[in-house]
mmCIF file of C-alpha atoms in Angstrom:
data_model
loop_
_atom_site.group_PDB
_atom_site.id
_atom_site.type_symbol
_atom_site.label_atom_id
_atom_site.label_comp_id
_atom_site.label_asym_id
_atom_site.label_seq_id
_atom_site.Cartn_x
_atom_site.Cartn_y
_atom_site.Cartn_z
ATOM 1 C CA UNK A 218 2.982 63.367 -23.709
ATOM 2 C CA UNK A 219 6.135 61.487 -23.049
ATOM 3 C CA UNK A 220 7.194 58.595 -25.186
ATOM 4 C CA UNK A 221 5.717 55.623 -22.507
ATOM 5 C CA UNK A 222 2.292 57.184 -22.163
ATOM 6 C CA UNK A 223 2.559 57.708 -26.509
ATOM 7 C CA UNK A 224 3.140 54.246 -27.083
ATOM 8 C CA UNK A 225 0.464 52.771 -24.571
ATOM 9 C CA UNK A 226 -2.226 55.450 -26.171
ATOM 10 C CA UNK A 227 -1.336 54.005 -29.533
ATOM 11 C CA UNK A 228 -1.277 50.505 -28.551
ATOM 12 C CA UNK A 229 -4.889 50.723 -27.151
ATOM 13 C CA UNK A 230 -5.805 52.496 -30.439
ATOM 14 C CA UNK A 231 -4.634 49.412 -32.689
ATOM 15 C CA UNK A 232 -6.315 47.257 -30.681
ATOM 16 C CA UNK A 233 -9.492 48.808 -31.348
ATOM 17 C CA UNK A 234 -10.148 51.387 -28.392
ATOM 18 C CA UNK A 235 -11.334 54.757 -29.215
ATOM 19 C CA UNK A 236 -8.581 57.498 -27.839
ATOM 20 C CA UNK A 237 -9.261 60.902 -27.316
ATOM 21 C CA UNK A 238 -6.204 63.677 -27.526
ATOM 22 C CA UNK A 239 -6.461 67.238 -26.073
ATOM 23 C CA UNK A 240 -3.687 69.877 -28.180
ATOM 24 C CA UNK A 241 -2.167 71.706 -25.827
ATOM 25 C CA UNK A 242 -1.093 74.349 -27.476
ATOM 26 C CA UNK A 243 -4.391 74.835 -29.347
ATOM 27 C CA UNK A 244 -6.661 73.965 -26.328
ATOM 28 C CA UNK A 245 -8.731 71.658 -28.794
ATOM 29 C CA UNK A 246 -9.746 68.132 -28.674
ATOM 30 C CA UNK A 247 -10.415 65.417 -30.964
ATOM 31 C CA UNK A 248 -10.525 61.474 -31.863
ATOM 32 C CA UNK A 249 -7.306 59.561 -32.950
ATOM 33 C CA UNK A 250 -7.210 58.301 -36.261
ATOM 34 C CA UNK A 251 -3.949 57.030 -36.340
ATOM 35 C CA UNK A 252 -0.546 56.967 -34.787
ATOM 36 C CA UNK A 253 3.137 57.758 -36.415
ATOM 37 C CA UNK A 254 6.457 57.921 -35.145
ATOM 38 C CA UNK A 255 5.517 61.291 -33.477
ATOM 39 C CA UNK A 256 2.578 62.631 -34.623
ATOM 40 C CA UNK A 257 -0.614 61.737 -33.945
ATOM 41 C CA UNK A 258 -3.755 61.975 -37.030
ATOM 42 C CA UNK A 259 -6.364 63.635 -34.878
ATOM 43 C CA UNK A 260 -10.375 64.265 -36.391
ATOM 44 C CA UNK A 261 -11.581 67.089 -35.124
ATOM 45 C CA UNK A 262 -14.615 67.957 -36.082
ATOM 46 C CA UNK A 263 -14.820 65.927 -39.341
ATOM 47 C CA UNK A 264 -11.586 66.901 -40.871
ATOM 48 C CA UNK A 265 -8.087 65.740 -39.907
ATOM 49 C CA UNK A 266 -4.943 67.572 -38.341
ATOM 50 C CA UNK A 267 -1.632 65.979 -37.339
ATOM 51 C CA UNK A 268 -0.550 66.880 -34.022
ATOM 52 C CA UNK A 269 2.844 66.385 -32.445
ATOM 53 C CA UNK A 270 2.784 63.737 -29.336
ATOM 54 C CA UNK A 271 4.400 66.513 -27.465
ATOM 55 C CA UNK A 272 1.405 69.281 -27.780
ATOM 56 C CA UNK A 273 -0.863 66.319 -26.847
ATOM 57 C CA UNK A 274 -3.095 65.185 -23.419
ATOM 58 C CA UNK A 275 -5.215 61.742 -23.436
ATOM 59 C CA UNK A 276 -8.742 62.176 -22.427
ATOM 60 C CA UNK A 277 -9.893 59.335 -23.161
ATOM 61 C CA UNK A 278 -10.754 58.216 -19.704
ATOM 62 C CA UNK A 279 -11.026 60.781 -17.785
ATOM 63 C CA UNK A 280 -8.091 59.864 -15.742
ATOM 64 C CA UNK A 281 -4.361 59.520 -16.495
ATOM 65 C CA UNK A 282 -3.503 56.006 -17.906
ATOM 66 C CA UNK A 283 -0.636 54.117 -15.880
ATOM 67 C CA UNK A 284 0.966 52.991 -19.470
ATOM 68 C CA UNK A 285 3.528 51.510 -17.448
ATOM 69 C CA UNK A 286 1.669 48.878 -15.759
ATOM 70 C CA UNK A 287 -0.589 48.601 -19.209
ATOM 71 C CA UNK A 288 2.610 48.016 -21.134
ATOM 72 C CA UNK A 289 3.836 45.225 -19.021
ATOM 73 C CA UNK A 290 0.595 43.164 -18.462
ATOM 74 C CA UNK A 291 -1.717 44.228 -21.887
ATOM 75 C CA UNK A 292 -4.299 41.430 -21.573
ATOM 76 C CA UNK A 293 -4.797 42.342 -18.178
ATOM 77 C CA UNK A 294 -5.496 45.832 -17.545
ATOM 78 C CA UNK A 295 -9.102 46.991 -18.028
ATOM 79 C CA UNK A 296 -10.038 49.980 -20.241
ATOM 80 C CA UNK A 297 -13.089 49.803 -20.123
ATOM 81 C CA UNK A 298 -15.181 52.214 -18.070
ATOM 82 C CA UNK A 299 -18.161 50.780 -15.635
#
């Protein structure tokens, strides 16, 4: 995950979303429970790993995020799925 997409996934977590990370390397998925400089806390399964942002995919929505656009206009982009 490059550093743009990494710091739109964690913005979206602190305000409240719920984010979903696929490890690459391990070809496992899992909820976000937090966000650090670059690592991401992942649950999986009811305990907790830290993954590098690097080994990490969002699948949170099923599609690639444009963190771009989300970064420049926050309060407007919608994340939520109809």
């Amino acid at each position: 995950m490059n550093h743009t997409d990494y710091q739109g996934m964690c913005q979206l977590f602190s305000d409240g979303q719920l984010i979903w990370v696929e490890n690459t390397d391990k070809h496992i998925a899992g909820r976000v429970t937090g966000c650090g400089a670059e690592m991401v806390e992942v649950d999986v399964k009811g305990h907790v790993e830290s993954w590098a942002r690097s080994a990490c995919d969002e699948l949170t929505h099923g599609y690639k995020m444009n963190y771009e656009e989300y970064l420049k206009h926050p309060k407007e982009y919608d994340t939520h799925l109809d």
